[in-house]
Amino acid sequence: MARLKQPPRVSAAAESSPQPSSSHASDFFHPAADDQAAIEQLHTESLATDAPPLPPSPAVFIGAELLNAARIDHRRNSPVIDMARKNRAGKLKRASLIPESARTNLAVRGDVYEIELSPEKGNYALPEKVNKKPLKIVKKKPHALAKLRPAEDLASTHPDMRSSPPQVAPVGSDSIAIDTVTEEILSSKANSHANAPGNVRIEESLDNGKPRCTAVFYKYDKITGPAYRQCLRPGTGQTDDGFRCGIHLGKPPVVRCGEMAISDNVTTQCYRAAAKVTANGPRCPTCIEQQGYETTPRDKRKSAPIHQEDQPTKIQRRKSEPAGKPTSSEKTKNQVRDLQEESSNPAPARKRGRPQKDGSIASTELNHQLPTRTHKSGSRPTISQEETGRVGQLPESIDTVFSFLDLEEREGTCQTKRARKILHVCERYCANFQDDTHSIDAVTQNAMKIQEALQQTPKYYSTEIGKKHQLAFKSDAYSFVFRALTLYLRDLHDWLVKTYESATESLESLRVIAPLMQEILAFNDAIRQWHVTVPQRQKGDRVVKDVQSRLITPLRRVSQSLSVRLSQLQEGEERCKQYEKMERRMKERRDAQSEQIRAIEAMEERKKRWQDLHIVRMQCEPDVYRRRKLFHTRFEDLVERDANGVIFERLPIFKPRSTPPHSQVSELADEVEWTEDEETAVLEGLQYCAGPRVFEKIFKTYCDPRSSHSRGGDLRNRSVAEIISKARWIRSTMLTLRQESGEPVEEWVTGIPILP
């Protein structure tokens, strides 16, 4: 029987009955008394009604969840011994005889029905700190209209009078009244970014809500090509065009080089990034060096409005300072040298026929013509009408280059030996043009010698010994050598025009004059790299400036156009050569086909002649039985073939053939034995029946027994192949005997046909 937790209650009858006396106390310990008490308790419970259990309170659920959470956290952080237990997430621990962990003493057994302690008081206490990671404090992002506060402040200082009061939306409508000032500000911002270079879509904020730099810079990538991109840095300062980062506050963004090139009627723009601003717009160092653009501090100061809106007031104030102090970070060594040469020549010399005020007026007009930008306009490097006109106004003739000779010739002599050598060579070759017997080959050789001299000179002065004389030679080059080269170039041009009627449309003339121009430009580019400055002979001397602007710049454009024309003419000549080669190849193919057709026709004709001879021979034999013995020799069996079975023919090459070629027909004459009468009949027939139809006549005269000739029927037993082979043998033998004895050969011998 199960053990009761509480003693059984005493019934009412028992309570009302008197207590037993002490005499009956010994009966309480009797087993029958315990059975009676149990029976009474069961009877009482059976009479009681079963009431439905009450639902658990919410506190019970909260306590169970806390207990489960504590147990799960304990299992995750428990040692390896606890990992062997089953992980039952969200369930209570199964009741067991071991209420505590395995580290407790197993000999001490507790009560099975003992309630475990609360998680907050026992070994499973919850940690004091729930979340060990620090919380991330996120600030509220500013609204998009917060960036418009400065503009609103400016507008608030000068309020505009409204023409009419703002309209109020009626009650119950979904419309919202929007201020017109905000709309105007948003539209102005949209219009300011509409003209961004390369149609870049300007984003005014970053992902974290901070303002983004609105500067757009140019970058060239070999994979993606040229493109404009917006700066990815956050904006630290605000300008008229929007926020700018610390880098673009100090300097304008990079733009694309505006140099345009024309090739095959196609205009292309340089893909490099511009480094300097010249009188013709932004240019890269390569185009400045090739085209001979010059950039003075005044030009830079005048061309500053290209990026003026991208710079704050402090930067503009810095640009107003004198430009005679260039920084090392903005100019390379070559640029500093060019600025020193140009600054040392502020005005042309009076004796060169150019007043000083003309230069200032020209520079002022040039500065007024520089492309400027309006307020809040983008820095997109588009092709302006002035640049398009300048590209279209390339000199079509070489007369622009020869205008350099209009300047007054400089007095003095060359300081270096190599400069004097170039001068003497040019003078001597110029005098050769006066000779009417001068050929194009001699002119080409003279031009090549001048090119070799121009190539070797920079190499010599690049050595350790030659570097000491670079200044002297550079002075001689700009003072005398370029003038002598221009004189030779003009005389060469006049001689080519006189000889070929055009020096720019003739391929022979362009092959002479175009390489010479290119070599002169390469010579100028080489000596410009020297780190020496040509001194001035007097104040306002423009020796370097005149050569660069009056000679090198137009010569470079003329050389480029002539090179394009030369390549076009060379391509045309190459196409003509290819066409002639193709025509010659087709003609050879047609001739080969014609020769093959003639050979086939000749073979067919010989084959037909061979068949006709057999027919005539059969007709000359009246006996049918004998006619069967005159077998027909196939023509294909008598034709010579090589080891591969291809038919070939023996032809005379060095001299006419004296003997007939080897043939299988001649082998038959050696195998068959002939009688004297038969040989005499063949020899007599070849003499008296000579002609193109000699064998037909021999067959009718000497093979037919019905013939009236005295020797008729002597060759009745011989076939066509045997008679023809004997005739070939007689022909070759007679020719050999006549050649050995030196006697003339009879006509009937040479007239014997060679068959088949």
PDB file of N, CA and C in Angstrom, residues 70 119-120 124-133:
ATOM      1  N   ALA A  70      17.491  30.179 -17.748  1.00  0.00           N
ATOM      2  CA  ALA A  70      18.663  29.979 -16.900  1.00  0.00           C
ATOM      3  C   ALA A  70      19.297  28.632 -17.158  1.00  0.00           C
ATOM      4  N   PRO A 119      15.848  29.843  -9.440  1.00  0.00           N
ATOM      5  CA  PRO A 119      17.072  30.123 -10.216  1.00  0.00           C
ATOM      6  C   PRO A 119      17.859  31.301  -9.694  1.00  0.00           C
ATOM      7  N   GLU A 120      17.226  32.265  -9.069  1.00  0.00           N
ATOM      8  CA  GLU A 120      17.926  33.435  -8.565  1.00  0.00           C
ATOM      9  C   GLU A 120      18.668  33.145  -7.266  1.00  0.00           C
ATOM     10  N   TYR A 124      21.926  28.026 -10.384  1.00  0.00           N
ATOM     11  CA  TYR A 124      21.573  28.499 -11.733  1.00  0.00           C
ATOM     12  C   TYR A 124      21.141  29.951 -11.714  1.00  0.00           C
ATOM     13  N   ALA A 125      21.811  30.780 -11.003  1.00  0.00           N
ATOM     14  CA  ALA A 125      21.458  32.192 -10.919  1.00  0.00           C
ATOM     15  C   ALA A 125      21.746  32.868 -12.257  1.00  0.00           C
ATOM     16  N   LEU A 126      20.845  33.736 -12.681  1.00  0.00           N
ATOM     17  CA  LEU A 126      21.032  34.468 -13.938  1.00  0.00           C
ATOM     18  C   LEU A 126      22.185  35.448 -13.832  1.00  0.00           C
ATOM     19  N   PRO A 127      22.919  35.678 -14.927  1.00  0.00           N
ATOM     20  CA  PRO A 127      24.006  36.674 -14.873  1.00  0.00           C
ATOM     21  C   PRO A 127      23.434  38.061 -14.645  1.00  0.00           C
ATOM     22  N   GLU A 128      24.246  38.881 -13.997  1.00  0.00           N
ATOM     23  CA  GLU A 128      23.784  40.232 -13.702  1.00  0.00           C
ATOM     24  C   GLU A 128      23.684  41.069 -14.988  1.00  0.00           C
ATOM     25  N   LYS A 129      24.628  40.868 -15.950  1.00  0.00           N
ATOM     26  CA  LYS A 129      24.645  41.648 -17.184  1.00  0.00           C
ATOM     27  C   LYS A 129      24.101  40.779 -18.306  1.00  0.00           C
ATOM     28  N   VAL A 130      22.961  41.185 -18.842  1.00  0.00           N
ATOM     29  CA  VAL A 130      22.316  40.376 -19.862  1.00  0.00           C
ATOM     30  C   VAL A 130      23.063  40.470 -21.193  1.00  0.00           C
ATOM     31  N   ASN A 131      23.283  41.670 -21.733  1.00  0.00           N
ATOM     32  CA  ASN A 131      23.957  41.893 -23.014  1.00  0.00           C
ATOM     33  C   ASN A 131      25.381  42.373 -22.751  1.00  0.00           C
ATOM     34  N   LYS A 132      26.363  41.525 -23.100  1.00  0.00           N
ATOM     35  CA  LYS A 132      27.761  41.874 -22.845  1.00  0.00           C
ATOM     36  C   LYS A 132      28.323  42.881 -23.841  1.00  0.00           C
ATOM     37  N   LYS A 133      27.736  42.936 -25.081  1.00  0.00           N
ATOM     38  CA  LYS A 133      28.239  43.869 -26.080  1.00  0.00           C
ATOM     39  C   LYS A 133      27.723  45.271 -25.809  1.00  0.00           C
TER      40      LYS A 133
END
